[in-house]
Amino acid sequence: MSQKFDVVVIGAGPGGYVAAIRAAQLGLKTACIEKYQGKEGKTALGGTCLNVGCIPSKALLDSSYKFHEAHESFKVHGISTGEVAMDVPTMVARKDQIVKNLTGGVAGLMKANGVTVFEGHGKLLSGKQVEVTGLDGNTQVLGAENVILASGSKPVDIPPAPVDQNIIVDSTGALEFQSVPAKLGVIGAGVIGLELGSVWARLGAEVTVLEAMDKFLPAADEQISKEAFKVLSKQGLKILLGARVTGSQVNGDQVTVNFTNAEGEQQQTFDKLIVAVGRRPVTTDLLAADAGVDMDERGFIFVDDYCATSVPGVYAIGDVVRGAMLAHKASEEGVMVAERIAGHKSQMNYDLVPSVIYTHPEIAWVGKTEQALKGEGVEINVGTFPFAASGRAMAANDTAGLVKVIADAKTDRVLGVHVMGPAAAELVQQGAIGMEFGTSAEDLGMMVFSHPTMSEALHEAALAVNGHAIHIANRKKR
């Protein structure tokens, strides 16, 4: 055994690198193992999120939205620009530079905090030993008092549409298009499918989204998801619900997709096809047969509320465990586990993990939906406020969507905040802060919100819960 550590983390994604840094901050001798190779053939920290997920997709979303604004919306403000064009390779190169800067930043943070980084594949052996297979094939074994498994997830493959990263791509391939496809197909109307579909639709692609489920965004509040479907459809995304893909054939530079829906057998031909049907945990060859860590049949690792596995001293966080596959959830689990290893009594509030879809308008929520609360038999009061009534949204020419606040009818405690509209993610985070401290709708209504801001929409929605909204007519309490 070459080296021994207090903590060994397998995976340097948003869960793993955060856990490693926090453990080192707490005085624990820490190592982190990462095998991912970036475009330049070098080990790149940050995981899927930073390299081929959250960050690069946001770079493309922002670039494409700026193009869309210049092309479609500047004239409303009296701005004339002449012909606007998008240089796709430049847009993609900018995305790559952002990723390079941030991965380098993570490496710098690891060094600054004294974390030892091993390049290669990590595998948990029995007795909390970790085997590291280097990029050159050589192996070494690390000893650890504690091990954190943070190996992340990867896109789900489906037999009817095998990915070739050329014509049929996954979420990673969809970040690398060097030109705008005339016709783009997307399988899956979830977060990834809608975001990537939005990017290329803004740049001029004719986008068709094939979703097998009959409901659109079933995890979101129904009122919000209905509004989102209407707004995104108006933007040009053709979303076909109940469309189950049965096969595909690549013919030269195009792909023909077969699917069934309520109208029977259907067929459409696209220049590119994005498969975005979800993600699955990366746990292949992560655990030796005698490691003792329990997994389910889908590859998820069993953990308790504090991310402890069936083996004392071994923890698992992020996309390899239960719960939403979200970077911020993984990061906070990493902090919690590092602090518990150091003897602190940290815990995480899984009821208040925000969800965001970075279309434009954004779609975001925290807490429970109206349909879930009604299903539980909870009596509620609901307040909504449309951005169409917001002076700040009007000034920004960004009035689609609404804010919705749900409160317990008996206690007035806020149980959910749901937003579709400008700055939705930021408004939902305001709601989450209040909910963490047990806020009531009345509390939010009594706070002073600066004017004019998008945040006032949250204020008015909270006031509307009890029929006190000022800038819209109040509905009778339900």
Coordinates of C-alpha atoms in Angstrom, one line a residue:
M1 CA 0.0 0.0 0.0
S2 CA 1.7 3.2 -1.2
Q3 CA -0.2 5.9 0.6
K4 CA -2.8 6.3 3.3
F5 CA -5.4 9.1 3.6
D6 CA -8.1 10.1 5.9
V7 CA -10.5 10.6 3.0
V8 CA -10.3 9.2 -0.6
V9 CA -12.9 10.5 -3.1
I10 CA -13.6 8.7 -6.3
G11 CA -14.7 11.2 -8.8
A12 CA -14.0 15.0 -9.2
G13 CA -17.4 16.2 -10.3
P14 CA -19.5 18.8 -8.5
G15 CA -20.0 16.3 -5.7
G16 CA -16.5 14.8 -5.5
Y17 CA -14.3 17.9 -5.8
V18 CA -16.5 19.8 -3.4
A19 CA -16.3 16.9 -0.9
A20 CA -12.5 16.7 -1.3
I21 CA -12.0 20.5 -0.8
R22 CA -14.3 20.6 2.3
A23 CA -12.6 17.6 3.8
A24 CA -9.2 19.2 3.3
Q25 CA -10.4 22.4 4.8
L26 CA -11.4 20.4 7.9
G27 CA -7.8 19.2 8.3
L28 CA -8.3 15.7 6.8
K29 CA -5.6 14.3 4.5
T30 CA -7.5 14.0 1.3
A31 CA -7.1 12.4 -2.1
C32 CA -9.4 12.6 -5.1
I33 CA -9.3 10.3 -8.2
E34 CA -10.5 11.3 -11.6
K35 CA -10.3 9.6 -15.0
Y36 CA -12.1 12.0 -17.3
Q37 CA -10.0 13.2 -20.2
G38 CA -10.9 16.6 -21.8
K39 CA -10.6 17.6 -25.4
E40 CA -6.9 18.2 -25.1
G41 CA -6.3 14.7 -23.9
K42 CA -5.5 15.8 -20.3
T43 CA -7.3 14.9 -17.1
A44 CA -10.1 17.5 -16.6
L45 CA -11.7 18.0 -13.2
G46 CA -15.3 19.1 -12.7
G47 CA -17.2 16.1 -13.9
T48 CA -20.0 16.0 -16.4
C49 CA -21.5 19.2 -15.1
L50 CA -18.5 21.4 -15.8
N51 CA -17.1 19.6 -18.9
V52 CA -20.1 18.5 -20.9
G53 CA -23.2 19.4 -18.9
C54 CA -24.4 22.4 -16.9
I55 CA -21.7 24.9 -17.8
P56 CA -21.2 24.3 -21.6
S57 CA -24.9 24.1 -22.2
K58 CA -25.5 27.4 -20.4
A59 CA -22.8 29.0 -22.5
L60 CA -24.6 27.9 -25.7
L61 CA -28.0 28.9 -24.2
D62 CA -26.7 32.4 -23.5
S63 CA -25.0 32.8 -26.8
S64 CA -28.1 31.6 -28.7
Y65 CA -30.4 33.8 -26.7
K66 CA -28.3 36.9 -27.4
F67 CA -28.5 36.0 -31.1
H68 CA -32.2 35.5 -30.9
E69 CA -32.6 38.9 -29.1
A70 CA -30.6 40.7 -31.7
H71 CA -32.4 39.0 -34.5
E72 CA -36.0 39.2 -33.2
S73 CA -36.2 41.7 -30.3
F74 CA -33.8 44.6 -30.7
K75 CA -36.2 46.4 -33.0
V76 CA -38.7 46.7 -30.2
H77 CA -36.2 48.8 -28.3
G78 CA -35.5 50.9 -31.4
I79 CA -32.2 49.2 -32.1
S80 CA -31.2 48.6 -35.7
T81 CA -28.2 46.3 -36.4
G82 CA -28.5 45.3 -40.0
E83 CA -28.2 41.6 -40.8
V84 CA -27.3 39.4 -37.8
A85 CA -25.4 36.2 -38.3
M86 CA -24.2 33.5 -36.0
D87 CA -20.7 32.0 -36.3
V88 CA -21.4 28.5 -34.8
P89 CA -17.7 27.4 -34.5
T90 CA -16.9 30.6 -32.7
M91 CA -19.8 30.1 -30.3
V92 CA -18.6 26.5 -29.6
A93 CA -15.0 27.6 -29.2
R94 CA -16.1 30.2 -26.6
K95 CA -18.0 27.4 -24.7
D96 CA -14.8 25.3 -24.8
Q97 CA -12.7 28.2 -23.4
I98 CA -15.2 28.7 -20.5
V99 CA -14.9 25.0 -19.7
K100 CA -11.1 25.1 -19.9
N101 CA -11.0 28.1 -17.5
L102 CA -13.2 26.5 -15.0
T103 CA -11.6 23.1 -15.0
G104 CA -8.3 24.8 -14.5
G105 CA -9.9 26.7 -11.7
V106 CA -11.0 23.5 -10.0
A107 CA -7.4 22.1 -10.3
G108 CA -6.1 25.3 -8.7
L109 CA -8.6 25.0 -5.8
M110 CA -7.6 21.4 -5.2
K111 CA -3.9 22.4 -5.1
A112 CA -4.6 25.4 -2.9
N113 CA -6.4 23.2 -0.4
G114 CA -3.8 20.5 -0.3
V115 CA -5.9 17.8 -2.0
T116 CA -3.8 15.1 -3.7
V117 CA -5.2 14.4 -7.2
F118 CA -4.7 10.9 -8.8
E119 CA -5.3 10.6 -12.5
G120 CA -7.0 7.3 -13.4
H121 CA -9.8 5.0 -12.5
G122 CA -10.7 4.4 -8.9
K123 CA -12.1 1.2 -7.6
L124 CA -13.2 0.4 -4.0
L125 CA -11.7 -2.8 -2.6
S126 CA -12.5 -4.5 0.7
G127 CA -11.3 -2.9 3.9
K128 CA -11.6 0.7 2.6
Q129 CA -8.7 0.3 0.2
V130 CA -8.9 2.0 -3.2
E131 CA -7.2 0.8 -6.3
V132 CA -6.1 3.4 -8.8
T133 CA -5.5 2.4 -12.3
G134 CA -3.4 5.1 -13.9
L135 CA -3.8 6.3 -17.5
D136 CA -0.7 4.3 -18.3
G137 CA -2.3 1.1 -17.0
N138 CA -0.2 0.9 -13.8
T139 CA -2.0 0.3 -10.5
Q140 CA -1.5 1.4 -7.0
V141 CA -3.6 0.9 -3.8
L142 CA -4.5 3.7 -1.4
G143 CA -5.5 3.1 2.1
A144 CA -8.4 5.2 3.5
E145 CA -10.1 5.8 6.8
N146 CA -13.1 7.0 4.8
V147 CA -14.1 6.7 1.1
I148 CA -16.6 8.9 -0.8
L149 CA -18.0 7.4 -4.0
A150 CA -18.9 10.2 -6.4
S151 CA -18.5 8.7 -9.8
G152 CA -21.5 10.5 -11.4
S153 CA -23.8 9.5 -14.3
K154 CA -23.9 9.2 -18.1
P155 CA -26.6 9.5 -20.7
V156 CA -29.0 6.6 -21.1
D157 CA -28.7 4.8 -24.5
I158 CA -31.8 3.4 -26.2
P159 CA -31.8 0.6 -28.7
P160 CA -34.1 2.3 -31.2
A161 CA -31.6 5.2 -31.7
P162 CA -28.0 4.1 -31.2
V163 CA -25.7 7.0 -30.7
D164 CA -22.9 7.5 -33.2
Q165 CA -21.9 11.1 -32.1
N166 CA -22.3 12.1 -35.7
I167 CA -25.9 12.0 -36.9
I168 CA -27.4 10.6 -33.7
V169 CA -25.8 12.2 -30.7
D170 CA -26.3 12.3 -26.9
S171 CA -26.2 15.5 -24.8
T172 CA -22.4 15.6 -25.2
G173 CA -22.5 15.5 -29.0
A174 CA -25.2 18.1 -29.1
L175 CA -22.7 20.6 -27.6
E176 CA -20.3 20.1 -30.6
F177 CA -22.4 20.9 -33.7
Q178 CA -20.4 23.1 -36.0
S179 CA -23.4 24.3 -38.0
V180 CA -27.1 24.7 -37.4
P181 CA -29.1 21.6 -38.6
A182 CA -32.0 22.5 -40.8
K183 CA -34.2 19.8 -39.1
L184 CA -33.4 18.6 -35.6
G185 CA -35.1 15.8 -33.7
V186 CA -34.9 15.5 -29.9
I187 CA -35.9 12.3 -28.1
G188 CA -37.0 13.4 -24.6
A189 CA -38.8 16.5 -23.4
G190 CA -36.9 16.7 -20.1
V191 CA -34.5 19.3 -18.9
I192 CA -31.7 18.4 -21.3
G193 CA -33.9 17.9 -24.3
L194 CA -35.7 21.2 -23.9
E195 CA -32.5 23.2 -23.2
L196 CA -30.5 21.8 -26.1
G197 CA -33.6 22.0 -28.4
S198 CA -33.9 25.6 -27.4
V199 CA -30.3 26.4 -28.3
W200 CA -30.6 25.2 -31.9
A201 CA -34.2 26.4 -32.4
R202 CA -33.1 30.0 -31.6
L203 CA -30.3 29.6 -34.2
G204 CA -32.8 28.6 -36.9
A205 CA -33.3 24.9 -36.7
E206 CA -36.7 23.4 -37.1
V207 CA -36.9 21.4 -33.9
T208 CA -39.3 18.4 -33.1
V209 CA -39.2 17.0 -29.6
L210 CA -40.5 13.4 -29.3
E211 CA -41.7 12.6 -25.7
A212 CA -43.0 9.2 -24.8
M213 CA -45.0 10.4 -21.8
D214 CA -48.4 11.8 -22.3
K215 CA -47.8 14.6 -19.7
F216 CA -45.3 17.5 -20.2
L217 CA -42.9 18.1 -17.4
P218 CA -44.8 15.9 -14.9
A219 CA -42.4 16.8 -12.0
A220 CA -43.3 20.5 -12.3
D221 CA -46.5 22.2 -11.0
E222 CA -49.2 21.5 -13.6
Q223 CA -50.1 25.2 -14.0
I224 CA -46.5 26.0 -14.7
S225 CA -45.9 23.1 -17.1
K226 CA -49.1 24.0 -19.1
E227 CA -47.8 27.6 -19.4
A228 CA -44.3 26.3 -20.3
F229 CA -45.7 24.0 -23.0
K230 CA -47.7 27.0 -24.5
V231 CA -44.8 29.4 -24.5
L232 CA -42.1 26.9 -25.8
S233 CA -44.5 25.8 -28.5
K234 CA -45.0 29.4 -29.5
Q235 CA -41.2 29.8 -29.7
G236 CA -41.1 27.1 -32.4
L237 CA -40.4 23.9 -30.5
K238 CA -42.8 21.2 -31.9
I239 CA -43.4 19.0 -28.8
L240 CA -45.1 15.7 -29.6
L241 CA -46.4 14.0 -26.4
G242 CA -47.1 10.3 -26.3
A243 CA -44.6 9.7 -29.1
R244 CA -42.7 6.5 -28.5
V245 CA -39.6 6.0 -30.7
T246 CA -39.5 2.5 -32.2
G247 CA -36.5 2.7 -34.6
S248 CA -34.2 4.8 -36.6
Q249 CA -32.2 4.5 -39.9
V250 CA -29.2 6.6 -40.8
N251 CA -29.1 7.4 -44.5
G252 CA -26.1 9.4 -45.5
D253 CA -26.3 12.8 -43.7
Q254 CA -29.8 12.2 -42.3
V255 CA -31.7 10.0 -40.0
T256 CA -35.3 8.7 -40.3
V257 CA -37.0 8.1 -37.0
N258 CA -40.0 5.8 -36.6
F259 CA -42.4 6.4 -33.7
T260 CA -45.9 5.7 -32.6
N261 CA -48.4 8.1 -31.1
A262 CA -52.2 8.5 -30.8
E263 CA -52.4 8.7 -34.6
G264 CA -50.5 5.4 -35.1
E265 CA -47.2 4.7 -36.9
Q266 CA -45.3 7.9 -37.8
Q267 CA -42.0 8.7 -39.5
Q268 CA -39.9 11.9 -39.7
T269 CA -36.5 12.6 -41.2
F270 CA -33.9 14.9 -39.5
D271 CA -30.4 16.2 -40.1
K272 CA -29.4 15.5 -36.5
L273 CA -31.0 13.6 -33.7
I274 CA -30.4 14.2 -30.0
V275 CA -31.1 11.4 -27.6
A276 CA -31.9 12.9 -24.2
V277 CA -34.0 10.3 -22.4
G278 CA -32.2 10.6 -19.0
R279 CA -29.0 9.6 -17.2
R280 CA -27.9 6.5 -15.3
P281 CA -25.3 6.1 -12.6
V282 CA -21.7 5.3 -13.5
T283 CA -21.0 2.4 -11.2
T284 CA -19.5 -0.1 -13.6
D285 CA -16.2 -1.5 -12.2
L286 CA -16.5 0.9 -9.3
L287 CA -16.8 -1.8 -6.6
A288 CA -14.8 -5.0 -6.1
A289 CA -17.0 -8.1 -5.6
D290 CA -16.1 -8.1 -1.9
A291 CA -16.3 -4.4 -1.3
G292 CA -19.6 -4.9 0.6
V293 CA -21.4 -1.9 -0.7
D294 CA -25.0 -2.6 -1.7
M295 CA -26.5 -1.5 -5.1
D296 CA -29.9 -1.9 -6.7
E297 CA -30.5 -3.5 -10.1
R298 CA -30.2 -0.1 -11.9
G299 CA -26.7 0.6 -10.4
F300 CA -27.7 3.1 -7.7
I301 CA -25.9 2.7 -4.4
F302 CA -28.0 2.4 -1.3
V303 CA -27.4 5.1 1.3
D304 CA -29.1 6.5 4.4
D305 CA -30.2 10.1 4.9
Y306 CA -26.6 11.0 5.5
C307 CA -25.2 9.3 2.4
A308 CA -23.6 6.5 4.4
T309 CA -23.5 3.1 2.6
S310 CA -23.8 -0.4 4.0
V311 CA -20.1 -0.3 4.8
P312 CA -19.0 1.9 7.8
G313 CA -16.7 4.7 6.6
V314 CA -17.9 4.4 3.0
Y315 CA -20.2 7.1 1.6
A316 CA -21.8 7.8 -1.8
I317 CA -23.1 11.1 -3.1
G318 CA -24.5 12.7 -6.2
D319 CA -25.9 10.9 -9.2
V320 CA -25.0 7.4 -8.0
V321 CA -27.5 7.7 -5.1
R322 CA -31.3 8.4 -4.7
G323 CA -32.8 11.7 -5.5
A324 CA -32.6 14.2 -8.3
M325 CA -29.5 14.2 -10.5
L326 CA -28.5 17.8 -9.8
A327 CA -25.1 19.3 -9.4
H328 CA -26.1 21.5 -6.5
K329 CA -27.6 18.5 -4.7
A330 CA -24.3 16.5 -5.2
S331 CA -22.2 19.4 -3.9
E332 CA -24.2 19.9 -0.7
E333 CA -24.1 16.1 -0.1
G334 CA -20.3 16.3 -0.5
V335 CA -20.1 19.1 2.1
M336 CA -22.4 17.2 4.5
V337 CA -20.4 14.0 4.2
A338 CA -17.0 15.7 4.7
E339 CA -18.3 17.5 7.7
R340 CA -19.8 14.3 9.2
I341 CA -16.5 12.5 8.7
A342 CA -14.9 15.4 10.6
G343 CA -17.3 14.8 13.5
H344 CA -19.8 17.5 12.8
K345 CA -23.6 17.0 12.9
S346 CA -24.3 18.2 9.4
Q347 CA -27.4 17.3 7.5
M348 CA -29.2 18.2 4.3
N349 CA -32.8 19.4 3.7
Y350 CA -33.8 17.2 0.8
D351 CA -37.3 18.9 0.8
L352 CA -35.8 22.2 -0.5
V353 CA -33.6 21.3 -3.4
P354 CA -34.5 23.7 -6.3
S355 CA -35.0 22.5 -9.8
V356 CA -34.3 24.6 -12.9
I357 CA -34.7 24.3 -16.6
Y358 CA -32.7 27.0 -18.4
T359 CA -34.9 27.6 -21.4
H360 CA -36.0 31.2 -21.9
P361 CA -38.1 31.9 -20.0
E362 CA -36.6 29.8 -17.3
I363 CA -38.7 27.2 -15.4
A364 CA -37.9 26.6 -11.8
W365 CA -39.4 25.3 -8.6
V366 CA -38.8 24.4 -5.0
G367 CA -41.0 22.6 -2.5
K368 CA -44.2 20.8 -3.4
T369 CA -46.5 21.2 -6.3
E370 CA -50.2 22.0 -6.1
Q371 CA -51.2 18.5 -7.5
A372 CA -48.9 16.7 -4.9
L373 CA -50.4 18.7 -2.0
K374 CA -53.9 18.1 -3.1
G375 CA -53.1 14.4 -3.5
E376 CA -51.9 14.4 0.1
G377 CA -55.1 16.1 1.2
V378 CA -53.4 19.3 2.4
E379 CA -55.6 22.4 2.4
I380 CA -53.8 25.2 0.6
N381 CA -54.0 28.7 -0.6
V382 CA -52.4 29.7 -3.8
G383 CA -51.2 33.1 -5.1
T384 CA -50.0 33.9 -8.6
F385 CA -48.7 36.9 -10.3
P386 CA -48.1 37.2 -14.1
F387 CA -44.9 38.9 -15.4
A388 CA -47.3 40.6 -17.9
A389 CA -48.2 42.9 -14.9
S390 CA -44.6 43.5 -13.9
G391 CA -43.2 47.0 -14.8
R392 CA -39.6 45.6 -14.8
A393 CA -40.6 42.7 -17.1
M394 CA -42.3 45.1 -19.5
A395 CA -39.2 47.3 -19.6
A396 CA -37.1 44.3 -20.4
N397 CA -39.6 43.1 -23.1
D398 CA -39.7 39.8 -21.1
T399 CA -43.3 39.3 -19.9
A400 CA -44.0 35.6 -20.5
G401 CA -44.8 33.4 -17.5
L402 CA -45.8 33.8 -13.8
V403 CA -44.8 33.3 -10.2
K404 CA -46.8 30.9 -8.0
V405 CA -46.7 30.7 -4.2
I406 CA -48.5 27.8 -2.4
A407 CA -49.1 28.1 1.3
D408 CA -50.7 25.9 4.0
A409 CA -54.3 27.2 4.4
K410 CA -54.1 26.7 8.2
T411 CA -50.6 27.9 9.1
D412 CA -49.8 30.1 6.1
R413 CA -46.5 28.4 5.8
V414 CA -45.1 28.5 2.3
L415 CA -44.9 24.9 0.9
G416 CA -43.9 25.6 -2.7
V417 CA -42.6 28.4 -5.0
H418 CA -42.9 27.8 -8.8
V419 CA -41.9 30.2 -11.5
M420 CA -41.8 30.4 -15.2
G421 CA -40.3 33.6 -16.4
P422 CA -37.3 35.9 -16.4
A423 CA -34.8 35.2 -13.6
A424 CA -37.0 32.2 -12.5
A425 CA -34.0 30.4 -10.9
E426 CA -33.1 33.5 -8.8
L427 CA -36.7 34.1 -7.6
V428 CA -37.1 30.4 -6.7
Q429 CA -33.9 30.6 -4.7
Q430 CA -35.4 33.6 -2.8
G431 CA -38.3 31.4 -2.0
A432 CA -36.1 28.6 -0.9
I433 CA -34.2 30.8 1.5
G434 CA -37.5 31.9 3.1
M435 CA -38.8 28.3 3.2
E436 CA -35.6 27.1 4.9
F437 CA -36.5 29.5 7.8
G438 CA -40.2 28.5 7.8
T439 CA -41.5 31.6 6.2
S440 CA -45.2 32.3 5.9
A441 CA -46.8 34.0 2.9
E442 CA -47.5 36.9 5.2
D443 CA -43.8 37.2 6.1
L444 CA -42.9 37.5 2.4
G445 CA -45.7 39.9 1.9
M446 CA -44.5 42.2 4.7
M447 CA -41.0 42.4 3.4
V448 CA -39.9 45.4 1.4
F449 CA -38.9 44.5 -2.2
S450 CA -37.0 47.0 -4.3
H451 CA -38.9 48.6 -7.2
P452 CA -38.8 48.0 -10.1
T453 CA -37.5 44.4 -10.0
M454 CA -38.5 41.0 -11.2
S455 CA -38.5 40.0 -7.5
E456 CA -41.6 42.1 -7.0
A457 CA -43.5 39.3 -8.8
L458 CA -42.6 37.0 -5.9
H459 CA -43.8 39.6 -3.4
E460 CA -47.1 40.1 -5.2
A461 CA -47.7 36.3 -5.5
A462 CA -47.1 35.9 -1.8
L463 CA -49.5 38.8 -1.1
A464 CA -52.0 37.1 -3.5
V465 CA -52.0 33.9 -1.4
N466 CA -54.2 35.8 1.1
G467 CA -56.0 38.1 -1.3
H468 CA -53.7 41.1 -0.6
A469 CA -52.0 41.6 -4.0
I470 CA -51.8 45.2 -5.0
H471 CA -51.0 45.2 -8.7
I472 CA -53.5 42.6 -9.9
A473 CA -57.1 41.9 -9.1
N474 CA -57.3 39.4 -6.3
R475 CA -59.2 36.2 -6.8
K476 CA -61.3 34.8 -4.0
K477 CA -59.3 32.4 -1.8
R478 CA -59.8 28.8 -2.6

